[in-house]
C-alpha cells in the first residue's frame, strides 16, 4: 500500500425500499455503506439508511468483523435469523449488490 492509500475501502449499494413502509417514506431506498480493511478484508465499520438508531446499531454490530471473503451467504443467514421486517428483502438486495461490487471492483484495489 502506498503512502497515499488509506488502509480501508468503502463499498456502497442501494435497493428500492418497499412501498408503504416508513423507510420508503423517508428515503425511498435502503442504503448500505461498508468500510473494509484492505489487508484483512473484514468490515471495520458499517452504516445503513434505516430509521431507528437501534436498527442501525444492531446491524453495525452484526456486520463489524465479518470477512468479505466469506461471501454474502454467511451474512444473509445471520440476517435471516434476526431481522423480521417488511424491508428485509430490500436490505438483502442491497447487501448482495454491495458484495457484487466488492467482488467485481474492490478486490483489484486490495493488497
Coordinates of N, CA, C and O in Angstrom, one line a residue:
X1 N 0.9 -1.2 0.0 CA 0.0 0.0 0.0 C 0.9 1.2 0.0 O 1.8 1.4 0.8
X2 N 0.6 2.1 -0.9 CA 1.4 3.4 -1.0 C 1.0 4.3 0.1 O -0.1 4.2 0.7
X3 N 1.8 5.3 0.3 CA 1.5 6.3 1.3 C 0.2 7.1 1.1 O -0.4 7.5 2.1
X4 N -0.2 7.2 -0.1 CA -1.4 8.0 -0.4 C -2.7 7.1 -0.4 O -3.8 7.7 -0.5
X5 N -2.6 5.8 -0.1 CA -3.7 5.0 0.0 C -4.2 4.9 1.5 O -3.3 4.8 2.4
X6 N -5.5 4.9 1.7 CA -6.0 4.6 3.0 C -5.9 3.1 3.3 O -5.9 2.3 2.4
X7 N -6.0 2.7 4.6 CA -6.0 1.3 5.0 C -7.3 0.6 4.7 O -7.4 -0.6 4.9
X8 N -8.3 1.4 4.4 CA -9.6 0.8 4.2 C -10.2 1.3 2.9 O -9.7 2.3 2.3
X9 N -11.2 0.6 2.4 CA -12.0 1.0 1.2 C -13.5 1.1 1.6 O -13.9 0.5 2.7
X10 N -14.2 1.8 0.8 CA -15.7 1.9 1.1 C -16.4 1.3 -0.1 O -16.1 1.5 -1.2
X11 N -17.4 0.5 0.3 CA -18.3 -0.1 -0.7 C -19.7 0.3 -0.4 O -20.1 0.1 0.8
X12 N -20.5 0.7 -1.4 CA -21.9 1.1 -1.1 C -22.8 0.4 -2.1 O -22.4 0.0 -3.2
X13 N -24.0 0.3 -1.7 CA -25.1 -0.2 -2.5 C -26.4 0.2 -2.0 O -26.6 0.5 -0.8
X14 N -27.4 0.2 -2.9 CA -28.8 0.6 -2.6 C -29.8 -0.3 -3.3 O -29.5 -0.9 -4.3
X15 N -31.0 -0.3 -2.7 CA -32.1 -1.1 -3.2 C -33.4 -0.3 -2.9 O -33.4 0.4 -1.8
X16 N -34.3 -0.4 -3.7 CA -35.6 0.3 -3.5 C -36.3 -0.3 -2.3 O -36.4 -1.5 -2.1
X17 N -36.7 0.6 -1.4 CA -37.4 0.2 -0.2 C -38.9 -0.2 -0.6 O -39.4 0.3 -1.5
X18 N -39.5 -1.1 0.1 CA -40.9 -1.5 -0.2 C -41.8 -0.3 0.1 O -41.7 0.4 1.1
X19 N -42.7 -0.1 -0.8 CA -43.7 1.0 -0.7 C -44.6 0.7 0.6 O -44.7 -0.4 1.1
X20 N -45.1 1.8 1.1 CA -46.0 1.7 2.3 C -45.2 1.3 3.5 O -45.8 0.8 4.5
X21 N -43.9 1.6 3.6 CA -43.1 1.4 4.8 C -42.5 2.8 5.2 O -42.4 3.7 4.3
X22 N -42.2 2.9 6.4 CA -41.6 4.2 6.9 C -40.2 4.4 6.2 O -39.9 5.6 5.9
X23 N -39.5 3.4 5.9 CA -38.2 3.6 5.2 C -38.4 4.1 3.8 O -37.7 5.1 3.4
X24 N -39.4 3.6 3.1 CA -39.7 4.2 1.8 C -40.1 5.6 1.9 O -39.7 6.5 1.1
X25 N -41.0 6.0 2.9 CA -41.5 7.3 3.0 C -40.3 8.3 3.3 O -40.3 9.4 2.9
X26 N -39.3 7.8 4.1 CA -38.2 8.7 4.5 C -37.1 8.7 3.4 O -36.6 9.8 3.2
X27 N -36.8 7.6 2.9 CA -35.6 7.5 2.0 C -35.8 7.0 0.6 O -35.0 7.2 -0.3
X28 N -36.9 6.3 0.4 CA -37.2 5.6 -0.9 C -36.3 4.4 -1.2 O -36.6 3.5 -1.9
X29 N -35.1 4.4 -0.6 CA -34.1 3.3 -0.8 C -33.5 2.9 0.5 O -33.5 3.7 1.5
X30 N -33.0 1.7 0.5 CA -32.2 1.2 1.6 C -30.8 1.3 1.2 O -30.4 0.7 0.1
X31 N -29.9 1.9 1.9 CA -28.5 2.0 1.5 C -27.6 1.3 2.5 O -27.9 1.3 3.7
X32 N -26.6 0.8 2.0 CA -25.6 0.1 2.9 C -24.2 0.6 2.5 O -23.9 0.7 1.3
X33 N -23.5 1.0 3.5 CA -22.1 1.5 3.3 C -21.2 0.7 4.2 O -21.4 0.6 5.4
X34 N -20.2 0.0 3.6 CA -19.3 -0.8 4.3 C -17.9 -0.3 4.2 O -17.4 0.0 3.1
X35 N -17.2 -0.2 5.3 CA -15.8 0.2 5.3 C -15.0 -1.1 5.6 O -15.3 -1.8 6.6
X36 N -14.1 -1.5 4.7 CA -13.5 -2.8 4.7 C -12.0 -2.6 4.8 O -11.4 -1.8 4.0
X37 N -11.3 -3.3 5.7 CA -9.9 -3.2 5.8 C -9.2 -3.9 4.6 O -9.6 -5.0 4.2
X38 N -8.3 -3.2 4.0 CA -7.7 -3.7 2.8 C -6.9 -5.0 3.0 O -6.9 -5.9 2.1
X39 N -6.3 -5.2 4.1 CA -5.5 -6.4 4.3 C -6.3 -7.6 4.8 O -6.2 -8.7 4.3
X40 N -7.1 -7.3 5.8 CA -7.9 -8.4 6.4 C -9.2 -8.7 5.7 O -9.7 -9.8 5.9
X41 N -9.6 -7.7 4.9 CA -10.9 -7.8 4.2 C -12.1 -7.9 5.1 O -13.2 -8.4 4.7
X42 N -11.9 -7.5 6.3 CA -13.0 -7.5 7.3 C -13.7 -6.2 7.4 O -13.1 -5.1 7.2
X43 N -15.0 -6.2 7.6 CA -15.8 -5.0 7.8 C -15.4 -4.3 9.1 O -15.5 -5.0 10.1
X44 N -14.9 -3.1 9.0 CA -14.5 -2.4 10.2 C -15.5 -1.4 10.7 O -15.5 -0.9 11.8
X45 N -16.4 -1.0 9.8 CA -17.5 -0.1 10.1 C -18.6 -0.2 9.0 O -18.3 -0.7 7.9
X46 N -19.8 0.1 9.4 CA -20.9 0.0 8.5 C -22.0 1.0 8.9 O -22.1 1.4 10.0
X47 N -22.7 1.4 7.8 CA -23.8 2.4 8.0 C -24.9 2.0 7.1 O -24.7 1.5 6.0
X48 N -26.1 2.3 7.6 CA -27.3 1.9 6.9 C -28.4 3.0 6.9 O -28.5 3.7 7.9
X49 N -29.2 3.1 5.8 CA -30.3 4.1 5.8 C -31.5 3.4 6.4 O -32.4 3.0 5.7
X50 N -31.5 3.2 7.7 CA -32.6 2.7 8.4 C -33.1 3.8 9.3 O -32.4 4.7 9.6
X51 N -34.4 3.7 9.8 CA -34.9 4.8 10.5 C -34.5 4.9 12.0 O -34.3 6.0 12.5
X52 N -34.4 3.8 12.6 CA -34.1 3.9 14.1 C -32.6 3.7 14.4 O -31.9 2.9 13.7
X53 N -32.1 4.4 15.4 CA -30.8 4.2 15.8 C -30.5 2.8 16.3 O -29.4 2.2 16.1
X54 N -31.6 2.2 16.9 CA -31.4 0.8 17.4 C -31.1 -0.2 16.2 O -30.2 -1.0 16.3
X55 N -31.9 0.0 15.1 CA -31.7 -0.9 14.0 C -30.3 -0.7 13.3 O -29.6 -1.6 13.0
X56 N -29.9 0.6 13.2 CA -28.6 0.9 12.7 C -27.5 0.3 13.5 O -26.5 -0.3 13.0
X57 N -27.6 0.5 14.9 CA -26.6 -0.1 15.8 C -26.6 -1.6 15.7 O -25.5 -2.2 15.8
X58 N -27.7 -2.2 15.7 CA -27.8 -3.7 15.6 C -27.1 -4.2 14.4 O -26.3 -5.1 14.5
X59 N -27.4 -3.6 13.2 CA -26.7 -4.1 12.0 C -25.2 -3.8 12.1 O -24.4 -4.6 11.6
X60 N -24.9 -2.7 12.6 CA -23.4 -2.4 12.7 C -22.7 -3.5 13.5 O -21.7 -4.0 13.1
X61 N -23.3 -3.9 14.6 CA -22.7 -4.9 15.5 C -22.7 -6.3 14.7 O -21.7 -7.0 14.9
X62 N -23.7 -6.5 14.0 CA -23.8 -7.8 13.2 C -22.7 -7.8 12.1 O -22.1 -8.9 11.9
X63 N -22.4 -6.7 11.5 CA -21.5 -6.7 10.3 C -20.1 -6.5 10.7 O -19.2 -7.1 10.0
X64 N -19.8 -5.7 11.7 CA -18.4 -5.5 12.0 C -17.7 -6.8 12.4 O -18.1 -7.6 13.2
X65 N -16.5 -7.0 11.7 CA -15.7 -8.2 11.9 C -16.0 -9.3 10.9 O -15.2 -10.2 10.8
X66 N -17.1 -9.1 10.1 CA -17.4 -10.1 9.1 C -16.4 -10.0 8.0 O -16.1 -8.9 7.5
X67 N -15.8 -11.1 7.5 CA -14.8 -11.1 6.4 C -15.6 -11.2 5.1 O -16.3 -12.1 4.8
X68 N -15.3 -10.2 4.2 CA -16.0 -10.2 2.9 C -15.6 -11.4 2.1 O -16.4 -11.8 1.3
X69 N -14.5 -12.0 2.3 CA -14.1 -13.2 1.5 C -14.9 -14.4 1.9 O -14.9 -15.4 1.2
X70 N -15.7 -14.3 3.0 CA -16.5 -15.4 3.4 C -17.8 -15.4 2.6 O -18.6 -16.4 2.7
X71 N -18.0 -14.4 1.8 CA -19.2 -14.4 0.9 C -20.4 -13.9 1.5 O -20.6 -13.8 2.7
X72 N -21.4 -13.6 0.7 CA -22.6 -13.0 1.1 C -23.6 -13.9 1.8 O -24.3 -13.6 2.7
X73 N -23.5 -15.2 1.5 CA -24.4 -16.2 2.1 C -24.3 -16.3 3.6 O -25.3 -16.4 4.3
X74 N -23.1 -16.2 4.1 CA -23.0 -16.3 5.6 C -23.7 -15.2 6.3 O -24.4 -15.4 7.3
X75 N -23.5 -14.0 5.8 CA -24.2 -12.8 6.5 C -25.7 -12.8 6.2 O -26.5 -12.4 7.1
X76 N -26.1 -13.3 5.0 CA -27.5 -13.4 4.8 C -28.2 -14.4 5.7 O -29.3 -14.2 6.2
X77 N -27.5 -15.5 6.1 CA -28.1 -16.4 7.0 C -28.2 -15.8 8.4 O -29.2 -16.0 9.1
X78 N -27.2 -15.0 8.8 CA -27.3 -14.3 10.1 C -28.5 -13.3 10.1 O -29.3 -13.3 11.1
X79 N -28.7 -12.6 9.0 CA -29.8 -11.7 8.9 C -31.1 -12.4 9.0 O -32.1 -11.9 9.6
X80 N -31.2 -13.5 8.3 CA -32.5 -14.3 8.2 C -32.9 -14.7 9.6 O -34.1 -14.8 9.9
X81 N -32.0 -14.9 10.5 CA -32.3 -15.4 11.8 C -32.6 -14.3 12.8 O -33.2 -14.6 13.9
X82 N -32.4 -13.0 12.4 CA -32.6 -12.0 13.4 C -33.3 -10.7 12.9 O -33.6 -9.8 13.7
X83 N -33.6 -10.6 11.6 CA -34.2 -9.4 11.1 C -35.6 -9.8 10.5 O -35.7 -10.4 9.5
X84 N -36.6 -9.3 11.2 CA -38.0 -9.6 10.8 C -38.7 -8.3 10.6 O -39.4 -7.7 11.4
X85 N -38.6 -7.8 9.3 CA -39.2 -6.5 9.0 C -39.6 -6.6 7.5 O -39.1 -7.3 6.7
X86 N -40.6 -5.7 7.1 CA -41.0 -5.6 5.7 C -39.9 -5.3 4.7 O -40.0 -5.7 3.6
X87 N -38.9 -4.6 5.2 CA -37.8 -4.2 4.3 C -36.7 -5.3 4.2 O -35.6 -5.0 3.6
X88 N -36.9 -6.5 4.7 CA -35.8 -7.5 4.7 C -35.4 -7.8 3.3 O -34.1 -7.9 3.1
X89 N -36.3 -8.0 2.4 CA -35.9 -8.3 1.0 C -35.0 -7.2 0.4 O -34.0 -7.5 -0.3
X90 N -35.5 -6.0 0.6 CA -34.8 -4.8 0.0 C -33.4 -4.7 0.6 O -32.4 -4.5 -0.1
X91 N -33.3 -5.0 1.9 CA -32.0 -4.9 2.6 C -31.0 -6.0 2.0 O -29.9 -5.7 1.7
X92 N -31.6 -7.2 1.8 CA -30.8 -8.3 1.2 C -30.3 -8.0 -0.2 O -29.2 -8.3 -0.6
X93 N -31.2 -7.3 -1.0 CA -30.8 -7.0 -2.4 C -29.7 -6.0 -2.3 O -28.7 -6.1 -3.1
X94 N -29.8 -5.0 -1.5 CA -28.7 -4.0 -1.3 C -27.4 -4.7 -0.9 O -26.3 -4.4 -1.4
X95 N -27.5 -5.6 0.1 CA -26.3 -6.3 0.6 C -25.7 -7.1 -0.5 O -24.4 -7.1 -0.7
X96 N -26.5 -7.9 -1.3 CA -25.9 -8.7 -2.4 C -25.2 -7.8 -3.4 O -24.2 -8.1 -4.0
X97 N -25.8 -6.6 -3.7 CA -25.2 -5.7 -4.6 C -23.9 -5.2 -4.1 O -22.9 -5.0 -4.8
X98 N -23.8 -4.9 -2.8 CA -22.5 -4.5 -2.2 C -21.5 -5.5 -2.3 O -20.3 -5.2 -2.6
X99 N -21.8 -6.8 -2.1 CA -20.9 -7.9 -2.2 C -20.4 -8.0 -3.7 O -19.3 -8.3 -3.9
X100 N -21.4 -7.9 -4.6 CA -21.0 -8.0 -6.0 C -20.0 -6.9 -6.4 O -19.0 -7.1 -7.1
X101 N -20.3 -5.7 -5.9 CA -19.4 -4.5 -6.2 C -18.0 -4.8 -5.6 O -17.0 -4.5 -6.3
X102 N -18.0 -5.3 -4.4 CA -16.7 -5.7 -3.8 C -16.0 -6.7 -4.6 O -14.8 -6.5 -4.9
X103 N -16.7 -7.7 -5.1 CA -16.0 -8.8 -5.8 C -15.6 -8.3 -7.2 O -14.5 -8.7 -7.6
X104 N -16.4 -7.5 -7.8 CA -16.0 -7.0 -9.2 C -15.0 -5.9 -9.2 O -14.1 -5.9 -10.1
X105 N -15.0 -5.0 -8.3 CA -14.2 -3.8 -8.3 C -13.2 -3.7 -7.2 O -12.0 -3.4 -7.5
X106 N -13.6 -3.9 -6.0 CA -12.7 -3.6 -4.9 C -11.6 -4.5 -4.8 O -10.5 -4.1 -4.4
X107 N -11.7 -5.8 -5.1 CA -10.6 -6.7 -4.9 C -9.4 -6.3 -5.7 O -8.3 -6.6 -5.2
X108 N -9.6 -5.7 -6.8 CA -8.4 -5.3 -7.6 C -7.6 -4.2 -7.0 O -6.5 -3.9 -7.3
X109 N -8.2 -3.5 -6.0 CA -7.6 -2.4 -5.3 C -7.1 -2.8 -3.9 O -6.7 -1.9 -3.1
X110 N -7.2 -4.1 -3.6 CA -6.7 -4.5 -2.2 C -5.3 -5.1 -2.3 O -4.9 -5.6 -3.3
X111 N -4.6 -5.0 -1.2 CA -3.3 -5.5 -1.2 C -3.3 -7.0 -0.7 O -4.1 -7.4 -0.1

